[in-house]
PDB file of C-alpha atoms in Angstrom:
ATOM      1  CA  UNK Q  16     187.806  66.986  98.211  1.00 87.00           C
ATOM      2  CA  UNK Q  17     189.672  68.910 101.005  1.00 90.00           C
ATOM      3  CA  UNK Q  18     187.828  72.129  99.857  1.00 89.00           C
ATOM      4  CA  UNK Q  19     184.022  70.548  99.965  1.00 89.00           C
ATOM      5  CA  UNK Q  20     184.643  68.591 103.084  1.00 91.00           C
ATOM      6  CA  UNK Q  21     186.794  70.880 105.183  1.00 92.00           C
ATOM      7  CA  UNK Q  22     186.020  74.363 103.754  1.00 92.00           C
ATOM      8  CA  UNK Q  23     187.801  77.513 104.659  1.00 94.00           C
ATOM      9  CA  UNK Q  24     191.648  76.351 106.461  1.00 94.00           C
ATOM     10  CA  UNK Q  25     191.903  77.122 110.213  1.00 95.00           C
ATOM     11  CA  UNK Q  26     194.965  79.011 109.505  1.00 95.00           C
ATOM     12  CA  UNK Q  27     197.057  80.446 106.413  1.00 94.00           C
ATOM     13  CA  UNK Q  28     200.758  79.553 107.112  1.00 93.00           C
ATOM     14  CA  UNK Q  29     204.120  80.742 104.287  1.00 93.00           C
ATOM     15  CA  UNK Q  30     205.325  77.720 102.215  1.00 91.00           C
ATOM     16  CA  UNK Q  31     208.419  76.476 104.126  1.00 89.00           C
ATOM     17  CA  UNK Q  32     210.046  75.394 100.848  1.00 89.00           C
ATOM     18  CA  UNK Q  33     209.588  78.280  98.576  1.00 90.00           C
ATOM     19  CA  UNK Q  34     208.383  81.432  99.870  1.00 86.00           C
ATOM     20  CA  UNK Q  35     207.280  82.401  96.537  1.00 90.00           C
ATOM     21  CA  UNK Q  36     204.852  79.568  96.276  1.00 92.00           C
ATOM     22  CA  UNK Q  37     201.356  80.383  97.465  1.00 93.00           C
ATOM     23  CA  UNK Q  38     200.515  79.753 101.409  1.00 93.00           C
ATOM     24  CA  UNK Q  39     199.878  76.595 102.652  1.00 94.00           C
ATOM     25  CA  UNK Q  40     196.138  76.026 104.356  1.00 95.00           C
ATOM     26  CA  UNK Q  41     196.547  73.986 107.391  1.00 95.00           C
ATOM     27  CA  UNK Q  42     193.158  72.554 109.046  1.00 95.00           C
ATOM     28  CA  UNK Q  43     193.213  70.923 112.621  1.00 95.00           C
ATOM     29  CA  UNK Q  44     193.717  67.262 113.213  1.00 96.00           C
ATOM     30  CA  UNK Q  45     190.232  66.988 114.720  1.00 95.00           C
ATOM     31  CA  UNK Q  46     188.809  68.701 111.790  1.00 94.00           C
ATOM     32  CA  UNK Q  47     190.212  66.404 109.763  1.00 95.00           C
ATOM     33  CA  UNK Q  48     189.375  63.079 111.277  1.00 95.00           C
ATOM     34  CA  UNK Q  49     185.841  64.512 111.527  1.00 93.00           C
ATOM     35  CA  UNK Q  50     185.766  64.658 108.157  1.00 93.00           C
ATOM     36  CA  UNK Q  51     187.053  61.744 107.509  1.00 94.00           C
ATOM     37  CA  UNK Q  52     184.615  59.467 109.393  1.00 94.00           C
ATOM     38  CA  UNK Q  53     181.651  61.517 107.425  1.00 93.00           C
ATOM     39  CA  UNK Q  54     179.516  59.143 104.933  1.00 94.00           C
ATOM     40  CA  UNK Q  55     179.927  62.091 102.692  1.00 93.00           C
ATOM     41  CA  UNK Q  56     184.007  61.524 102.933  1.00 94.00           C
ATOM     42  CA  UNK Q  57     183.520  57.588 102.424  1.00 94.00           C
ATOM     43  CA  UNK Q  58     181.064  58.292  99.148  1.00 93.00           C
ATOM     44  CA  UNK Q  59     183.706  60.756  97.557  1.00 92.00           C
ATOM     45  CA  UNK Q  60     186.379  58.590  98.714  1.00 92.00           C
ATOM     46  CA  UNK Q  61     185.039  55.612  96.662  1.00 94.00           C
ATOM     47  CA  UNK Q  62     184.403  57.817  93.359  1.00 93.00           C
ATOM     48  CA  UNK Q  63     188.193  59.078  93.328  1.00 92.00           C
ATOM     49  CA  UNK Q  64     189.091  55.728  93.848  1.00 94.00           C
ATOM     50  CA  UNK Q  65     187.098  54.014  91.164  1.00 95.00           C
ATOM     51  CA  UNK Q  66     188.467  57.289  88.844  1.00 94.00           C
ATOM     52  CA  UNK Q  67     191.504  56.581  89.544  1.00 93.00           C
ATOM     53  CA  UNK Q  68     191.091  52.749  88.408  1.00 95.00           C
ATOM     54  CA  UNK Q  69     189.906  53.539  85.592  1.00 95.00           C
ATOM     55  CA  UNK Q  70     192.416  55.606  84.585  1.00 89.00           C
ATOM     56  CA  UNK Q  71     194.813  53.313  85.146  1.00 88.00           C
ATOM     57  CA  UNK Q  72     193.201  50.541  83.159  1.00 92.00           C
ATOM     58  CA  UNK Q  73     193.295  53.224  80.221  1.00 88.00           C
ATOM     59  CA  UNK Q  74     196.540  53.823  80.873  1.00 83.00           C
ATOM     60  CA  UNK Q  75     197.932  50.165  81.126  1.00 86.00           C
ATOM     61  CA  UNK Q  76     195.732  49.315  77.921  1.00 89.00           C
ATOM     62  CA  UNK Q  77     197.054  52.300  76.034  1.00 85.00           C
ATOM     63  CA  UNK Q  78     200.328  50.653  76.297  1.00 85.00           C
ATOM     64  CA  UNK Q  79     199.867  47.101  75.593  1.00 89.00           C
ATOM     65  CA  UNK Q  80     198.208  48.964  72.519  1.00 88.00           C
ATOM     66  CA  UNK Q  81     201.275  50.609  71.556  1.00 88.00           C
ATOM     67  CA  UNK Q  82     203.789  47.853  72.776  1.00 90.00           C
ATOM     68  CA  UNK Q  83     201.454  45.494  70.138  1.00 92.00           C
ATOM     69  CA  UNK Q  84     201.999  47.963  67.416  1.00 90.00           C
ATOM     70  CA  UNK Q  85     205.835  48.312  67.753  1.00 92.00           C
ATOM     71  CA  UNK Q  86     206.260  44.753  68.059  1.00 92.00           C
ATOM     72  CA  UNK Q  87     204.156  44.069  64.659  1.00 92.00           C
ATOM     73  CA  UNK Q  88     204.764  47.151  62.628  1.00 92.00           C
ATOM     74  CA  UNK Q  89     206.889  46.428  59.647  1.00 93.00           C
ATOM     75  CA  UNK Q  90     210.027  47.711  59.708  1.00 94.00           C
ATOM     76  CA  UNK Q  91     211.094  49.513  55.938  1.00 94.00           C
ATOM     77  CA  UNK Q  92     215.066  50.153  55.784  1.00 95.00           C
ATOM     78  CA  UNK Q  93     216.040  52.219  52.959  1.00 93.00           C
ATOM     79  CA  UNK Q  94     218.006  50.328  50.358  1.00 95.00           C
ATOM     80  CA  UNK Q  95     221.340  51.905  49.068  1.00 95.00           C
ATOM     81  CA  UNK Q  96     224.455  50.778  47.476  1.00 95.00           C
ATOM     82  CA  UNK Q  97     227.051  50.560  49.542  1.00 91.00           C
ATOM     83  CA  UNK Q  98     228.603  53.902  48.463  1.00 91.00           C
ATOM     84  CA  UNK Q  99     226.017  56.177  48.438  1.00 95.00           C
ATOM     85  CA  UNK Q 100     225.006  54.929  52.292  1.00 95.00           C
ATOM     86  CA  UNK Q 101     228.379  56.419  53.000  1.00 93.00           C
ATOM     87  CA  UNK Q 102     228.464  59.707  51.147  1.00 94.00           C
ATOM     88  CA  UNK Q 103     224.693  60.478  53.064  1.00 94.00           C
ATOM     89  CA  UNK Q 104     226.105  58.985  56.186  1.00 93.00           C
ATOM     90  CA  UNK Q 105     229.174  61.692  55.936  1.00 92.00           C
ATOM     91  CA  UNK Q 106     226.839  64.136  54.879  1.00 92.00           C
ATOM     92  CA  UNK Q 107     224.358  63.324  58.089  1.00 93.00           C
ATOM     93  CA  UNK Q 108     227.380  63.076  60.563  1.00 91.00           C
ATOM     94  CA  UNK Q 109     228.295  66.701  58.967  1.00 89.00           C
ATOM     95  CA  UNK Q 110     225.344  68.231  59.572  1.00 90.00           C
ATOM     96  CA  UNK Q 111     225.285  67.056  62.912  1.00 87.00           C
ATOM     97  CA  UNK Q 112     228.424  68.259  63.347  1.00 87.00           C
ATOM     98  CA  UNK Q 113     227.032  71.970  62.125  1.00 86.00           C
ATOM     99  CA  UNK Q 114     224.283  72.250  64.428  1.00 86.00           C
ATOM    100  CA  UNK Q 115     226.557  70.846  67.752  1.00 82.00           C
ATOM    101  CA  UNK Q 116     229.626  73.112  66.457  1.00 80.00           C
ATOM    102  CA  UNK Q 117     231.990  69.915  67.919  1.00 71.00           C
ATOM    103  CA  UNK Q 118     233.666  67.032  65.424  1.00 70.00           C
ATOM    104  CA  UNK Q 119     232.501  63.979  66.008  1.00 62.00           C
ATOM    105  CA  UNK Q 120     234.670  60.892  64.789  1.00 59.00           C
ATOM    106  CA  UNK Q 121     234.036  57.737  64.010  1.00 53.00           C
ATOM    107  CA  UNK Q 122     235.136  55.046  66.182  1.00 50.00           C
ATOM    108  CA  UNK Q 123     238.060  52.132  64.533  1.00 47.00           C
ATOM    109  CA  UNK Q 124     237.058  48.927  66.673  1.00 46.00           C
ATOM    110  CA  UNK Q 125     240.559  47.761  67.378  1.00 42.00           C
ATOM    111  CA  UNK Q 126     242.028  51.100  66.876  1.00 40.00           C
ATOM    112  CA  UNK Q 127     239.955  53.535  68.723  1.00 40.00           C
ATOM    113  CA  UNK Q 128     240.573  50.606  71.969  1.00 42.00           C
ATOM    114  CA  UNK Q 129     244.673  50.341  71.225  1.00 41.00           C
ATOM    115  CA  UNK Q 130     244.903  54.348  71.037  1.00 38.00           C
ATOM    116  CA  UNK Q 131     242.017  55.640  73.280  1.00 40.00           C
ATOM    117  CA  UNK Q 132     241.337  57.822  70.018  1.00 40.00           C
ATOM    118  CA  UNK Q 133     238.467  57.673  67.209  1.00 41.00           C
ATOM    119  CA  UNK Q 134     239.599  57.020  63.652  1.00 42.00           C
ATOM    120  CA  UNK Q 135     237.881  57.321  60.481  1.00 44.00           C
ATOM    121  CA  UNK Q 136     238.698  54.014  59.165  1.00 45.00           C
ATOM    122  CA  UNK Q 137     235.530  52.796  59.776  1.00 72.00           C
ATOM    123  CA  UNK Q 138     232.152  54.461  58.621  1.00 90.00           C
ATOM    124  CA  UNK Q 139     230.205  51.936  59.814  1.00 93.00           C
ATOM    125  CA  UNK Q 140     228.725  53.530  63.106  1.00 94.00           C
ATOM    126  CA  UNK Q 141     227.606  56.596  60.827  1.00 94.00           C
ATOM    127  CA  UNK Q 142     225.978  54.265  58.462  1.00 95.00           C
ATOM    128  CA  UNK Q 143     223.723  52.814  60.994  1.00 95.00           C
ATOM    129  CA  UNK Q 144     223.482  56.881  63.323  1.00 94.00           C
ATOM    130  CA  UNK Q 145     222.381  57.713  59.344  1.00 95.00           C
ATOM    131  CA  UNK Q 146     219.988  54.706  58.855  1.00 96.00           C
ATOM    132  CA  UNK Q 147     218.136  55.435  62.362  1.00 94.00           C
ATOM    133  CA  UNK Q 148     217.685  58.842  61.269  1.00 94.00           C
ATOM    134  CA  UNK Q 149     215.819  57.941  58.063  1.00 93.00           C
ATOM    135  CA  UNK Q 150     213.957  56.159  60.578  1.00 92.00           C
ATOM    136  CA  UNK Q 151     213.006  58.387  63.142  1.00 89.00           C
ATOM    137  CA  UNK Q 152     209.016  58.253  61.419  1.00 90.00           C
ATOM    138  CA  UNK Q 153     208.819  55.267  63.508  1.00 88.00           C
ATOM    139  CA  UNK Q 154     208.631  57.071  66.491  1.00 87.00           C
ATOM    140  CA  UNK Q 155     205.048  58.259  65.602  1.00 88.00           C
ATOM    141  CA  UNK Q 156     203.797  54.537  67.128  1.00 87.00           C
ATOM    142  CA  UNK Q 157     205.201  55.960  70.474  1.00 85.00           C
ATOM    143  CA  UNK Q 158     202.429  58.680  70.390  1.00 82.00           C
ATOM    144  CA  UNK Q 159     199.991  58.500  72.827  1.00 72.00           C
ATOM    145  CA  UNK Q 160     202.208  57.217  75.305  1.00 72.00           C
ATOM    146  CA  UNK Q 161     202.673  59.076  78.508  1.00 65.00           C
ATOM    147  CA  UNK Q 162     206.451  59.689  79.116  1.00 64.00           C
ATOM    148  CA  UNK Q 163     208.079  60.255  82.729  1.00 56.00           C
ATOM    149  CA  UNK Q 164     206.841  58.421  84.984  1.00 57.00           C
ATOM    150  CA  UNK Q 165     208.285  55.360  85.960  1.00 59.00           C
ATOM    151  CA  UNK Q 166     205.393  52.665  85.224  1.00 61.00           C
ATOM    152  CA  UNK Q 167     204.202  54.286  81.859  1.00 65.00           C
ATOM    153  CA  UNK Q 168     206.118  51.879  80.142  1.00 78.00           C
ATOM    154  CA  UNK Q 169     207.460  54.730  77.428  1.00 82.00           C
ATOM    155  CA  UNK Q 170     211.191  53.415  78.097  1.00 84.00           C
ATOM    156  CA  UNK Q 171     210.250  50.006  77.370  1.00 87.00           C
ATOM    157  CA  UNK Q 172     208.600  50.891  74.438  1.00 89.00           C
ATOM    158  CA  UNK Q 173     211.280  53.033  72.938  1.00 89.00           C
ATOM    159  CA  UNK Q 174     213.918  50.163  73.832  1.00 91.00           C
ATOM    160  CA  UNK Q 175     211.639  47.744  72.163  1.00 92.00           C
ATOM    161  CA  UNK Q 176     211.243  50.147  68.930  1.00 93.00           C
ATOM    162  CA  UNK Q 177     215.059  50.900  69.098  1.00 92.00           C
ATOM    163  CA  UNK Q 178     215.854  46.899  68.807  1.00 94.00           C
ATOM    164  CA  UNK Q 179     213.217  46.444  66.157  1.00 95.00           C
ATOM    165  CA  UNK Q 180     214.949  49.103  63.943  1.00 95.00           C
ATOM    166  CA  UNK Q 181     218.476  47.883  64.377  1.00 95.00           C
ATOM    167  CA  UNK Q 182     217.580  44.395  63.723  1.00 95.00           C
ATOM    168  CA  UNK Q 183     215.919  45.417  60.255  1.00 96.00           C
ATOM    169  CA  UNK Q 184     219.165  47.563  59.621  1.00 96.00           C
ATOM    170  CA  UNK Q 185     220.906  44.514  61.088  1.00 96.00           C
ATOM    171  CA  UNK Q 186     219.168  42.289  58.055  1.00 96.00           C
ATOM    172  CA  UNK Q 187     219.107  44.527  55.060  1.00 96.00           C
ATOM    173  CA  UNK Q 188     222.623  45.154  56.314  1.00 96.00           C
ATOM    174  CA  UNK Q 189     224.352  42.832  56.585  1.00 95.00           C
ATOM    175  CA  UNK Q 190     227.853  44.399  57.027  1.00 93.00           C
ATOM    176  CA  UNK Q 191     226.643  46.555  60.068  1.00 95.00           C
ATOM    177  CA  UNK Q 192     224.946  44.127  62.144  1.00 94.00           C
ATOM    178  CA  UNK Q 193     227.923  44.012  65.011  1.00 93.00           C
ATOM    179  CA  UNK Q 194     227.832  47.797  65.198  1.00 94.00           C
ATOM    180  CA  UNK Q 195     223.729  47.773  65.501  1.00 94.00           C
ATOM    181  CA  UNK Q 196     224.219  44.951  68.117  1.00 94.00           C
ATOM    182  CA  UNK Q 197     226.862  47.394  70.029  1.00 92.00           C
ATOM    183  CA  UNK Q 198     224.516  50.510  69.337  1.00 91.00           C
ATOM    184  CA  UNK Q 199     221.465  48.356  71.246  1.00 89.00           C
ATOM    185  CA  UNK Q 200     223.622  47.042  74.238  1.00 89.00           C
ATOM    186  CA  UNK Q 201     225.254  51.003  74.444  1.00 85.00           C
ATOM    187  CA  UNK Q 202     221.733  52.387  74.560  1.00 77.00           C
TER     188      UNK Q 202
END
């Protein structure tokens, strides 16, 4: 717009910020408010405008889309007995442990809070880190979503997804449902 209704810059100045960047065109004032009182200005003024309504209609329905999906997806937990869930959930937490190179422990409710130290009494926050894991495919209904900024409503949508999944853990699991209830207030 500045390039079809201004044209070449009165003057080439260096990028105060970053002298690297390329230089910054300035035009003068009068130019400018020239411009802006053109019918030409007003016409391409209106067209960004209406663009730029339209993409944020797209944009907001995209998400309601997606928000629609993660609320009525069904949620599949895997189903194991009550040993096995804890062998893979020692098994995930080691190979997490591999690839960060630092031990992670457990935390022991009571214990962990008396002794300002992690135990491994109690499996049960691996069990449900494990469970998300074997989850993670649920993230595909996030797709499509733009991430970042503040309005795209990504954040919502992943808190929304990560409360769906630990209330299904929460239900086939009966046992873990405090620590998925602390996992979704932590997060």
């Amino acid at each position: 717009m500045v390039h079809r209704l201004l044209g070449t810059p009165d003057r080439l100045s260096a990028n105060p910020r970053l002298r690297a960047a390329p230089q910054v065109r300035l035009y003068r004032a009068e130019r400018v408010e020239a411009a802006e009182l053109s019918d030409e200005f007003q016409r391409v003024a209106e067209s960004s405008a209406r663009r730029s309504e339209a993409v944020r209609n797209a944009v907001r329905r995209r998400r309601l889309e997606i928000l629609e999906r993660i609320r009525t997806e069904p949620i599949e937990v895997p189903r194991l007995e009550p040993g096995k869930l804890a062998l893979r959930a020692v098994e995930h937490r080691a190979r997490q442990e591999a690839v960060t190179g630092a031990r992670i422990e457990p935390t022991d409710g009571d214990t962990a809070r008396q002794t300002g130290q992690a135990g491994r009494a109690s499996l049960t926050p691996w069990k449900v880190d494990y469970l998300r894991h074997r989850m993670s495919h649920y993230r595909q209904l996030l797709d499509g979503m733009p991430g970042g900024e503040r309005d795209s409503g990504r954040a919502e949508a992943e808190e929304l997804l990560r409360r769906r999944i630990c209330a299904a853990i929460a239900e086939a699991y009966p046992a873990l449902e405090q620590e998925c209830e602390r996992q979704t207030r932590a997060q």
